[in-house]
Coordinates of C-alpha atoms and ligand atoms in Angstrom, one line a residue:
M13 CA 39.7 -67.4 31.7
P14 CA 43.0 -66.8 33.6
G15 CA 42.7 -65.7 37.1
L16 CA 45.2 -64.7 39.8
H17 CA 46.3 -68.3 40.1
H18 CA 47.4 -68.5 36.5
I19 CA 49.2 -65.2 36.7
R20 CA 51.1 -66.3 39.8
Q21 CA 52.0 -69.5 38.0
I22 CA 53.4 -67.5 35.1
D23 CA 55.6 -65.5 37.5
D24 CA 56.7 -68.6 39.3
A25 CA 57.6 -70.5 36.1
M26 CA 59.6 -67.5 34.7
S27 CA 63.3 -67.8 34.8
F28 CA 65.4 -65.2 36.5
E29 CA 66.6 -64.0 33.0
T30 CA 63.0 -63.6 31.7
K31 CA 62.0 -61.7 34.8
Q32 CA 64.9 -59.4 34.1
I33 CA 63.7 -58.9 30.5
K34 CA 60.2 -58.0 31.7
E35 CA 61.4 -55.6 34.4
K36 CA 63.9 -53.9 32.1
A37 CA 61.1 -53.5 29.4
L38 CA 58.7 -52.0 32.0
K39 CA 61.3 -49.7 33.3
E40 CA 62.2 -48.4 29.9
G41 CA 58.6 -48.0 28.8
V42 CA 58.8 -50.8 26.1
P43 CA 55.2 -51.9 25.6
I44 CA 54.9 -55.6 26.5
I45 CA 51.9 -57.8 27.0
K46 CA 50.2 -57.6 30.3
D47 CA 50.3 -60.6 32.7
E48 CA 46.6 -61.5 32.2
G49 CA 46.8 -61.3 28.4
L50 CA 50.0 -63.4 28.5
A51 CA 48.3 -66.0 30.8
F52 CA 45.4 -66.3 28.3
L53 CA 47.8 -66.6 25.3
L54 CA 49.9 -69.3 27.0
N55 CA 46.8 -71.2 28.1
W56 CA 45.5 -71.1 24.5
I57 CA 48.8 -72.5 23.1
K58 CA 48.9 -75.3 25.6
E59 CA 45.2 -76.2 25.2
K60 CA 45.2 -76.2 21.4
G61 CA 48.7 -77.7 21.1
C62 CA 49.9 -74.8 18.8
K63 CA 53.4 -75.5 17.3
D64 CA 53.7 -73.0 14.5
I65 CA 53.3 -69.4 15.6
L66 CA 53.6 -66.0 13.9
E67 CA 53.9 -63.0 16.0
L68 CA 53.4 -59.4 14.7
G69 CA 55.3 -57.1 16.9
T70 CA 58.4 -58.5 18.7
A71 CA 59.5 -55.5 20.8
V72 CA 62.3 -57.1 23.0
G73 CA 61.2 -60.7 22.6
Y74 CA 59.4 -61.0 25.9
S75 CA 56.1 -62.6 24.7
A76 CA 58.0 -64.8 22.1
I77 CA 60.3 -66.1 24.8
Q78 CA 57.4 -66.9 27.0
M79 CA 55.6 -68.8 24.2
A80 CA 58.6 -70.7 23.0
G81 CA 59.4 -71.7 26.6
L82 CA 56.3 -73.8 26.7
D83 CA 57.5 -76.6 24.5
E84 CA 60.7 -77.2 22.5
D85 CA 58.6 -78.2 19.5
I86 CA 57.1 -74.7 19.2
H87 CA 58.5 -72.5 16.4
I88 CA 57.9 -68.8 16.2
D89 CA 58.4 -66.3 13.5
T90 CA 58.2 -62.8 14.9
L91 CA 58.4 -59.5 13.1
E92 CA 59.9 -56.2 14.3
K93 CA 60.7 -53.0 12.4
V94 CA 62.7 -51.0 15.0
K95 CA 66.4 -51.9 14.8
E96 CA 67.1 -51.3 18.5
M97 CA 64.2 -53.5 19.5
Y98 CA 65.2 -56.2 17.0
D99 CA 68.8 -56.2 18.3
Q100 CA 67.7 -56.4 21.9
A101 CA 65.3 -59.2 21.0
I102 CA 68.0 -61.2 19.3
R103 CA 70.3 -60.8 22.4
N104 CA 67.5 -61.7 24.8
I105 CA 66.5 -64.8 22.8
A106 CA 70.1 -66.0 22.5
E107 CA 70.6 -65.5 26.3
E108 CA 67.5 -67.7 26.9
G109 CA 68.9 -70.4 24.6
L110 CA 65.9 -70.1 22.3
S111 CA 67.5 -68.9 19.0
G112 CA 66.8 -72.3 17.5
Q113 CA 63.0 -71.9 18.1
I114 CA 62.5 -68.2 17.5
D115 CA 63.3 -66.4 14.2
V116 CA 63.1 -62.7 14.5
H117 CA 62.6 -61.0 11.1
F118 CA 63.7 -57.4 10.8
G119 CA 61.4 -55.2 8.7
A120 CA 57.9 -53.9 8.3
I121 CA 55.1 -56.3 8.7
E122 CA 53.5 -54.9 5.6
D123 CA 56.5 -56.2 3.6
Y124 CA 56.6 -59.7 5.0
A125 CA 55.3 -62.6 3.0
T126 CA 55.5 -66.3 3.6
D127 CA 53.9 -69.6 2.5
R128 CA 54.2 -71.0 6.0
M129 CA 50.9 -72.0 7.7
Y130 CA 50.4 -71.2 11.4
D131 CA 48.3 -72.6 14.3
L132 CA 48.4 -69.2 15.9
I133 CA 48.9 -65.6 14.7
F134 CA 49.4 -63.3 17.6
V135 CA 48.8 -59.7 16.5
D136 CA 50.5 -57.1 18.8
A137 CA 51.8 -54.3 16.6
A138 CA 50.2 -51.0 15.3
K139 CA 46.6 -51.1 16.5
A140 CA 45.3 -48.9 13.7
Q141 CA 46.4 -51.6 11.2
Y142 CA 44.7 -54.6 12.7
G143 CA 42.2 -55.0 9.9
R144 CA 45.0 -54.8 7.3
Y145 CA 47.2 -57.3 9.2
M146 CA 44.3 -59.6 9.4
E147 CA 43.6 -59.7 5.7
Q148 CA 47.4 -59.9 4.9
F149 CA 47.9 -63.0 7.0
L150 CA 44.5 -64.9 6.8
P151 CA 46.0 -67.0 3.9
N152 CA 48.6 -68.2 6.5
L153 CA 46.1 -69.3 9.1
K154 CA 45.5 -73.0 9.3
K155 CA 41.9 -74.4 9.2
D156 CA 41.9 -74.9 12.9
G157 CA 44.2 -72.0 13.7
A158 CA 43.4 -68.8 15.6
M159 CA 44.4 -65.1 15.3
I160 CA 44.7 -63.4 18.7
F161 CA 44.7 -59.6 18.9
D162 CA 45.9 -57.8 22.0
N163 CA 44.8 -54.3 23.2
T164 CA 41.3 -54.5 21.8
V165 CA 39.8 -52.3 24.5
F166 CA 42.8 -49.9 24.5
H167 CA 42.9 -49.0 28.2
G168 CA 39.1 -48.8 28.2
L169 CA 39.1 -45.9 25.8
I170 CA 36.8 -47.7 23.3
W171 CA 33.9 -47.0 25.7
D172 CA 34.7 -43.3 26.1
V173 CA 35.9 -42.3 22.6
E174 CA 33.9 -39.1 22.4
N175 CA 35.8 -37.7 25.4
I176 CA 39.3 -38.3 24.1
G177 CA 41.0 -34.9 23.7
S178 CA 43.6 -35.8 21.2
R179 CA 42.4 -36.1 17.7
N180 CA 45.1 -38.7 16.7
L181 CA 44.2 -40.9 19.7
R182 CA 40.5 -40.6 19.0
N183 CA 41.1 -41.7 15.4
L184 CA 43.2 -44.6 16.6
V185 CA 40.5 -45.7 19.1
R186 CA 37.8 -45.4 16.4
K187 CA 39.8 -47.7 14.1
I188 CA 39.9 -50.3 16.9
I189 CA 36.2 -50.0 17.4
K190 CA 35.7 -50.3 13.6
F191 CA 37.9 -53.4 13.5
R192 CA 35.9 -55.0 16.4
E193 CA 32.6 -54.4 14.5
F194 CA 34.0 -55.5 11.2
V195 CA 35.2 -58.9 12.4
H196 CA 32.1 -59.4 14.5
N197 CA 29.9 -59.0 11.4
D198 CA 32.1 -61.0 9.0
D199 CA 30.6 -64.4 8.5
R200 CA 34.0 -66.0 7.7
F201 CA 34.8 -65.9 11.4
D202 CA 33.8 -66.9 14.8
I203 CA 34.9 -64.3 17.3
M204 CA 35.5 -64.3 21.0
M205 CA 36.1 -61.0 22.8
F206 CA 37.6 -61.0 26.2
D207 CA 37.3 -57.4 27.1
N208 CA 38.1 -57.9 30.8
I209 CA 41.4 -59.8 30.2
G210 CA 44.5 -57.6 30.2
D211 CA 44.0 -54.8 27.8
G212 CA 41.3 -56.7 25.9
I213 CA 41.9 -59.9 23.9
L214 CA 40.1 -60.8 20.7
V215 CA 40.2 -64.3 19.3
L216 CA 39.3 -65.0 15.7
T217 CA 38.8 -68.5 14.2
W218 CA 37.5 -69.7 10.9
R219 CA 33.7 -70.3 11.1
K220 CA 33.0 -74.0 10.6
S221 CA 30.6 -74.6 7.8
G222 CA 27.0 -75.3 8.8
T223 CA 27.1 -73.0 11.9
Ligands
LIG418 C1 53.3 -53.9 21.8 S1 54.9 -54.1 21.1 C2 55.1 -55.8 21.1 C3 55.2 -56.4 22.4 C4 55.6 -57.9 22.4 N1 54.7 -58.7 21.6 C5 55.6 -58.4 23.9 O1 54.5 -58.5 24.4 O2 56.7 -58.7 24.4 C6 54.6 -53.7 19.4 C7 55.9 -53.7 18.6 O3 55.5 -53.8 17.2 C8 56.4 -53.1 16.4 N2 55.8 -52.6 15.2 C9 54.8 -51.7 15.1 N3 54.4 -51.6 13.8 C10 55.2 -52.4 13.1 C11 55.3 -52.7 11.7 N4 54.5 -52.1 10.8 N5 56.2 -53.6 11.3 C12 57.0 -54.3 12.2 N6 56.9 -54.0 13.6 C13 56.0 -53.1 14.0 C14 56.8 -51.9 17.4 O4 58.1 -51.4 17.0 C15 56.8 -52.6 18.7 O5 58.1 -53.0 19.1

């Protein structure tokens, strides 16, 4: 589990340009992965030796840049449907010299199809669609691969859902709760939930037969 030490390491290892991307994103309210979640993700990639990565939700390319920066053999496909975000991601990735490792695909996740198999599928787009994204991309998950979902406690709201004033937000949080329950009870998978890391991280792997 990443502690302060790992998070400090991430900041220390970050180039001046990457820090600028992070600061600009935070200033402009672009939702990017929290430091703790990122530390977890990067640790996972290093420990498991992930090389082929699919990311759902690019925003301005911050997490993709961090992942690709770990090893020049890592390749990332990342999907983004908002043109301004896509354009900014392309610029940021080029400035970091990582265009050869990261392919940003413009369009809706729902419309994306590929035969490529991945060691890691990082899911960081519309939270209400997590179940749908999971089913859509399970065929692309290698036998020893993992799907990692961010924001699975949604600012702690999953524990206080009845007190959420906005109906839309309540419905969204209920969908996250339902997703958590669904994958927990699905015997295709082994699940790890790290509710106290960042905004909540859920890791799904294929259940090995006999367990
Ligand atoms: C939380 S942000 C991604 C942050 C990024 N992974 C990072 O940490 O740097 C989610 C992004 O997913 C995009 N998104 C949401 N729904 C999408 C969809 N259906 N298809 C493609 N992109 C989508 C949003 O436009 C937004 O930029």
